[in-house]
XYZ file of C-alpha atoms in Angstrom:
423
model
C 35.976 -36.727 -0.935
C 34.799 -37.533 0.668
C 36.188 -36.111 -2.171
C 38.264 -32.770 -2.351
C 36.181 -29.612 -2.642
C 36.325 -27.496 -5.772
C 37.740 -24.146 -4.743
C 36.181 -21.084 -6.414
C 39.153 -19.010 -5.180
C 41.277 -20.702 -7.848
C 39.199 -19.160 -10.594
C 38.705 -15.846 -8.853
C 42.425 -15.393 -8.239
C 43.530 -16.499 -11.696
C 41.087 -15.032 -14.245
C 43.453 -15.741 -17.134
C 42.598 -19.429 -16.727
C 38.916 -18.883 -17.477
C 37.378 -19.823 -20.785
C 36.366 -16.762 -22.785
C 32.951 -16.879 -24.470
C 33.139 -17.875 -28.124
C 30.656 -18.908 -30.780
C 30.960 -22.562 -29.804
C 31.214 -21.893 -26.058
C 27.678 -22.046 -24.639
C 27.951 -19.557 -21.791
C 24.200 -18.836 -21.750
C 21.583 -21.257 -20.508
C 24.181 -23.369 -18.706
C 22.688 -23.232 -15.217
C 20.363 -26.216 -15.716
C 23.452 -28.270 -16.621
C 25.323 -26.936 -13.567
C 22.386 -27.931 -11.362
C 22.387 -31.380 -12.958
C 26.120 -31.676 -12.215
C 25.411 -30.642 -8.610
C 22.881 -33.473 -8.304
C 25.486 -35.777 -9.843
C 28.151 -34.860 -7.288
C 25.672 -35.234 -4.423
C 24.739 -38.711 -5.625
C 28.377 -39.693 -6.112
C 29.391 -38.580 -2.626
C 26.351 -40.248 -1.068
C 27.260 -43.488 -2.854
C 30.904 -43.258 -1.807
C 30.206 -42.841 1.896
C 27.121 -45.045 2.226
C 29.214 -48.059 3.399
C 30.431 -46.090 6.439
C 27.007 -46.249 8.103
C 26.139 -49.720 6.761
C 29.410 -51.536 7.349
C 28.091 -54.044 9.885
C 24.968 -55.140 7.943
C 26.946 -55.292 4.670
C 29.514 -57.563 6.318
C 26.764 -59.774 7.738
C 24.864 -59.908 4.459
C 27.888 -60.842 2.365
C 29.344 -63.078 5.096
C 32.670 -61.239 5.273
C 34.485 -59.402 8.063
C 33.897 -55.714 8.752
C 37.430 -55.019 7.566
C 36.700 -56.703 4.236
C 33.479 -54.743 3.902
C 35.467 -51.565 4.520
C 37.584 -52.426 1.482
C 34.515 -51.488 -0.558
C 35.583 -47.905 0.070
C 39.203 -48.760 -0.681
C 38.518 -50.327 -4.083
C 36.526 -47.326 -5.255
C 39.502 -45.183 -4.262
C 41.925 -47.303 -6.303
C 39.877 -46.907 -9.470
C 39.288 -43.212 -8.775
C 43.072 -42.706 -8.563
C 43.746 -44.327 -11.927
C 40.861 -42.524 -13.583
C 41.738 -39.060 -12.257
C 45.351 -39.343 -13.411
C 44.711 -40.477 -16.966
C 41.163 -39.563 -17.999
C 42.154 -36.260 -19.642
C 44.677 -38.119 -21.778
C 42.466 -41.166 -22.412
C 39.418 -39.079 -23.378
C 41.140 -36.834 -25.924
C 38.756 -36.276 -28.805
C 35.662 -37.395 -26.844
C 32.891 -34.829 -26.452
C 32.600 -33.914 -22.751
C 28.818 -34.349 -22.905
C 29.296 -37.964 -23.979
C 31.945 -38.456 -21.290
C 29.746 -37.155 -18.456
C 26.799 -39.238 -19.600
C 29.045 -42.299 -19.619
C 30.311 -41.565 -16.107
C 26.747 -41.083 -14.850
C 25.731 -44.386 -16.456
C 28.643 -46.060 -14.650
C 27.328 -44.667 -11.354
C 23.862 -46.038 -12.106
C 25.164 -49.511 -12.993
C 27.322 -49.443 -9.859
C 24.273 -48.839 -7.681
C 22.426 -51.771 -9.258
C 25.396 -54.121 -8.879
C 25.934 -53.236 -5.216
C 22.255 -53.398 -4.268
C 21.736 -56.816 -5.884
C 25.221 -58.254 -5.324
C 24.867 -62.008 -4.795
C 28.380 -62.191 -3.350
C 31.411 -60.144 -2.323
C 32.922 -60.123 -5.835
C 29.898 -58.415 -7.404
C 29.848 -55.907 -4.539
C 33.484 -54.986 -5.200
C 32.937 -54.711 -8.980
C 30.110 -52.270 -8.311
C 32.323 -50.210 -6.008
C 35.098 -50.206 -8.635
C 32.686 -48.755 -11.218
C 31.771 -46.060 -8.719
C 35.471 -45.206 -8.372
C 35.719 -44.668 -12.136
C 32.756 -42.290 -11.993
C 34.177 -40.376 -9.009
C 37.670 -39.941 -10.457
C 36.376 -38.939 -13.881
C 33.796 -36.488 -12.609
C 36.070 -34.600 -10.216
C 38.890 -34.380 -12.749
C 36.711 -32.877 -15.498
C 34.039 -30.897 -13.644
C 35.889 -27.594 -13.140
C 36.842 -27.202 -16.801
C 33.307 -28.164 -17.828
C 31.650 -25.619 -15.536
C 33.928 -22.926 -16.974
C 32.413 -23.639 -20.390
C 28.801 -23.686 -19.216
C 28.364 -20.257 -17.607
C 29.690 -16.719 -18.200
C 33.084 -16.115 -16.646
C 31.737 -13.812 -13.936
C 29.417 -16.632 -12.787
C 32.095 -19.347 -12.581
C 32.879 -18.896 -8.851
C 29.160 -19.073 -8.038
C 28.749 -22.232 -10.120
C 31.722 -23.921 -8.428
C 30.380 -22.914 -5.020
C 27.123 -24.630 -5.981
C 29.028 -27.866 -6.634
C 30.726 -27.435 -3.267
C 27.322 -27.149 -1.645
C 26.205 -30.425 -3.227
C 29.366 -32.106 -1.948
C 28.954 -30.818 1.594
C 25.243 -31.627 1.706
C 25.808 -35.216 0.595
C 28.626 -35.628 3.120
C 26.243 -34.373 5.800
C 23.288 -36.655 5.108
C 24.761 -39.790 3.478
C 25.931 -41.626 6.603
C 22.969 -40.904 8.924
C 20.411 -41.402 6.144
C 21.991 -44.714 5.148
C 21.951 -45.884 8.753
C 18.327 -44.794 9.230
C 17.045 -46.355 6.001
C 19.049 -49.505 6.575
C 17.051 -50.432 9.674
C 13.782 -50.343 7.689
C 14.629 -51.493 4.145
C 17.974 -53.203 4.727
C 21.390 -52.260 3.427
C 20.501 -53.344 -0.110
C 17.449 -51.096 -0.145
C 19.534 -48.192 1.166
C 22.081 -48.646 -1.615
C 19.317 -48.988 -4.224
C 17.999 -45.531 -3.284
C 20.964 -44.156 -5.231
C 19.762 -45.789 -8.476
C 16.713 -43.571 -9.158
C 18.785 -40.487 -8.289
C 21.410 -41.588 -10.812
C 18.684 -42.153 -13.419
C 17.269 -38.653 -12.843
C 20.791 -37.223 -13.073
C 21.425 -39.015 -16.379
C 18.147 -37.731 -17.862
C 18.793 -34.174 -16.634
C 22.329 -34.126 -18.044
C 21.091 -35.623 -21.325
C 18.574 -32.790 -21.689
C 20.612 -29.857 -20.352
C 24.263 -30.527 -21.170
C 25.263 -29.104 -24.574
C 27.865 -30.593 -26.876
C 31.324 -29.751 -25.495
C 34.045 -30.875 -27.933
C 37.313 -31.865 -26.290
C 40.000 -29.164 -26.327
C 42.667 -30.926 -24.282
C 46.100 -31.978 -25.518
C 47.164 -33.484 -22.204
C 49.951 -36.032 -21.974
C 49.745 -39.092 -19.767
C 52.315 -37.696 -17.301
C 51.231 -34.036 -17.087
C 49.965 -34.386 -13.513
C 53.355 -35.626 -12.271
C 55.390 -32.707 -13.650
C 54.202 -30.351 -10.905
C 56.194 -32.417 -8.394
C 59.306 -30.622 -9.624
C 58.200 -27.571 -7.627
C 60.049 -27.646 -4.298
C 57.101 -27.322 -1.880
C 54.657 -29.476 -3.856
C 56.016 -32.899 -2.741
C 55.790 -31.849 0.931
C 52.240 -30.589 0.435
C 51.097 -33.718 -1.379
C 52.653 -35.923 1.307
C 50.886 -33.928 4.034
C 47.578 -34.250 2.156
C 48.108 -37.993 1.772
C 48.863 -38.517 5.472
C 45.870 -36.377 6.453
C 43.341 -38.363 4.433
C 44.911 -41.685 5.401
C 44.536 -40.794 9.073
C 41.027 -39.435 8.618
C 39.621 -42.455 6.806
C 41.474 -45.069 8.846
C 39.173 -43.940 11.660
C 36.092 -42.618 9.839
C 35.465 -45.841 7.890
C 35.022 -47.879 11.065
C 32.875 -45.529 13.121
C 29.730 -47.670 12.977
C 31.214 -50.848 14.476
C 32.959 -48.678 17.083
C 29.719 -46.935 18.037
C 27.799 -50.207 18.171
C 30.278 -52.306 20.133
C 32.175 -49.790 22.276
C 29.816 -46.842 22.792
C 26.907 -49.333 22.680
C 24.293 -47.055 21.104
C 21.195 -48.166 19.209
C 20.675 -47.452 15.501
C 18.619 -44.297 16.108
C 21.256 -42.759 18.400
C 23.988 -43.837 15.996
C 22.183 -42.041 13.145
C 21.850 -38.898 15.261
C 25.562 -38.964 16.098
C 26.480 -39.293 12.433
C 24.057 -36.499 11.570
C 25.727 -34.279 14.170
C 29.094 -35.078 12.600
C 27.735 -34.149 9.173
C 26.013 -30.935 10.257
C 29.158 -29.725 12.008
C 31.089 -30.515 8.833
C 28.677 -28.416 6.795
C 29.235 -25.547 9.239
C 32.978 -26.041 8.933
C 32.936 -25.544 5.154
C 31.539 -22.055 5.701
C 33.691 -21.154 8.722
C 36.915 -22.122 6.943
C 36.598 -19.140 4.593
C 36.842 -16.753 7.537
C 39.671 -18.695 9.159
C 41.712 -18.712 5.932
C 41.889 -14.914 5.989
C 43.953 -15.178 9.189
C 46.528 -17.617 7.831
C 46.678 -20.687 5.643
C 49.631 -22.683 6.971
C 48.601 -22.337 10.593
C 45.390 -24.157 9.701
C 47.127 -26.820 7.637
C 49.409 -27.595 10.593
C 46.887 -27.345 13.444
C 43.875 -29.131 11.929
C 45.443 -32.616 11.747
C 46.974 -32.193 15.209
C 43.582 -31.391 16.735
C 42.032 -34.366 14.908
C 44.789 -36.606 16.286
C 43.831 -35.460 19.779
C 40.187 -36.278 18.997
C 41.168 -39.794 17.861
C 42.966 -40.299 21.172
C 39.953 -38.934 23.015
C 37.678 -41.476 21.342
C 39.892 -44.287 22.622
C 39.820 -42.913 26.176
C 36.178 -41.771 26.308
C 34.652 -44.235 23.853
C 32.204 -45.673 26.402
C 30.533 -42.291 27.034
C 27.873 -41.469 24.397
C 27.821 -37.767 25.263
C 31.603 -37.427 25.046
C 31.719 -39.379 21.789
C 28.991 -37.196 20.256
C 30.925 -34.029 21.119
C 34.203 -35.444 19.805
C 32.585 -36.584 16.550
C 31.057 -33.129 16.031
C 34.516 -31.595 16.417
C 35.951 -34.217 14.044
C 33.365 -33.320 11.387
C 33.894 -29.581 11.830
C 37.599 -29.877 11.041
C 37.740 -32.860 8.706
C 35.108 -31.640 6.265
C 36.626 -28.151 6.033
C 40.239 -29.267 5.589
C 40.040 -29.958 1.810
C 39.054 -26.324 1.203
C 42.282 -25.203 2.880
C 44.344 -27.617 0.790
C 42.737 -26.450 -2.469
C 43.586 -22.890 -1.454
C 47.183 -23.994 -0.856
C 47.286 -25.555 -4.327
C 46.023 -22.369 -5.987
C 48.842 -20.406 -4.328
C 51.781 -22.707 -5.012
C 50.713 -23.621 -8.581
C 48.959 -20.506 -9.900
C 49.695 -21.404 -13.519
C 49.253 -25.173 -13.249
C 46.112 -25.598 -11.179
C 44.557 -28.109 -13.579
C 47.573 -30.431 -13.594
C 48.068 -30.036 -9.846
C 44.374 -30.637 -9.268
C 44.486 -33.937 -11.139
C 47.417 -35.069 -9.026
C 45.721 -33.937 -5.834
C 42.528 -35.869 -6.647
C 44.647 -38.979 -7.218
C 46.616 -38.445 -3.993
C 43.447 -38.016 -1.934
C 41.753 -41.085 -3.393
C 44.877 -43.193 -2.915
C 45.135 -41.985 0.672
C 41.483 -42.876 1.327
C 42.169 -46.323 -0.118
C 45.244 -46.905 2.031
C 43.612 -45.487 5.141
C 40.521 -47.680 4.821
C 42.673 -50.747 4.058
C 45.142 -50.275 6.914
C 42.331 -49.354 9.286
C 40.451 -52.528 8.344
C 43.464 -54.765 8.886
C 44.123 -53.217 12.292
C 40.447 -53.320 13.258
C 40.155 -57.022 12.429
C 43.498 -57.938 13.997
C 43.863 -55.770 17.094
C 40.593 -53.892 17.588
C 39.465 -50.300 17.416
C 42.235 -49.031 19.709
C 44.924 -49.946 17.176
C 42.939 -48.398 14.322
C 42.244 -45.121 16.112
C 45.784 -44.756 17.458
C 47.209 -45.399 13.978
C 44.891 -42.654 12.735
C 46.285 -40.291 15.371
C 49.899 -41.067 14.388
C 49.174 -40.430 10.684
C 47.465 -37.129 11.486
C 50.390 -35.978 13.637
C 52.761 -36.796 10.780
C 50.543 -34.775 8.436
C 50.871 -31.734 10.690
C 54.646 -32.100 10.807
C 54.957 -32.403 7.022
C 52.629 -29.401 6.577
C 55.075 -27.453 8.755
C 57.881 -28.439 6.354
C 55.722 -27.320 3.423
C 55.195 -23.990 5.173
C 58.951 -23.534 5.587
C 59.493 -24.326 1.908
C 56.835 -21.834 0.878
C 58.353 -19.058 2.982
C 61.811 -19.803 1.590
C 60.500 -19.648 -1.973
C 58.731 -16.369 -1.186
C 61.924 -14.854 0.219
C 63.892 -15.816 -2.899
C 61.249 -14.342 -5.198
C 61.109 -11.047 -3.236
C 64.593 -9.500 -2.778
C 63.155 -6.555 -0.842
C 62.669 -8.843 2.144
C 66.414 -9.219 2.557
C 67.807 -6.161 0.857
C 67.217 -2.435 1.125
C 65.655 -0.884 -1.996
C 67.929 1.389 -3.962
C 67.153 5.088 -3.888
């Protein structure tokens, strides 16, 4: 998120959670549907982050402040939170094919509302509909993929969804900025509409009937908080995404007014940020083999230093470009590390923990964008970026506490670490 990355390690490490092929489980011919879902996630992520590169023209067009325009990201997060927490319970008995088609239709309608919004209210309603689509899709996609392809192909299918996520994160901001200077911000947003229409048609053709099998309660996602290290981890995740999006949401006005770059240079800077993020999603797999908690602690601390560097060196385009590339490298890869953490601390409750994590991330994005907007309007970019740095430092400290809790739990579960084995 954007959105959190689906982690194929969860399935690979816990094969007992996979769906076994049955007569009504269409494990053959599911790849067209997986590809359609990949297009869906790419379109969703592109829609979610489009305002980042179009914040200034959106604010001018709707005659609101840049902080208010940034709330367009916040409102989608609010609705994504509510949807991710309760959609499994609310959609009991609804065929998953029907559910995904409905979510895709909501994305399409959202694009139309935003592109043709006559005022700020219609713009926000469109962004709220997008939040429903985001929260619903991410909460249900893993279980759906597990029913579409043979079990040995599940990690590959989830990696394909990850690729769609990373690609959209890479191109959404610079492409929106580039298109906006030629066809306006409304035209840039409308580009999502035909993609959503193609996605709907592709899912309609390729997605088989998938009767609901869930018996989830409305509070299942909250029960995982009883595990000792989970609250620390979720708090660290929340602080991380709050700090990230308090800064990330307001990059365009910062680059225009402080770094003083033109639209073409701005687009190139955002593209560099995205490309480095795409590289980070692949490099993180190698880094995770050397230690998980070291990354969870160090990544937000390095990003806090980058936020401080942007305040100090914000007038130098070269320095800003380098700092933004480093920001993208770390920030885009971080969700993969947190999904790996979740698979280790909740090996038997990944689905419930995943629903909670999606909600936590979306709520954090909402709060980060909102607080960042208030600070940006009231005290300028320095206050916003320094608040981002403080939140990221706190995330690193809480991740350290989560690491201590995990080691303590591991010691209690393994008596041979503290006692000599009997002969």
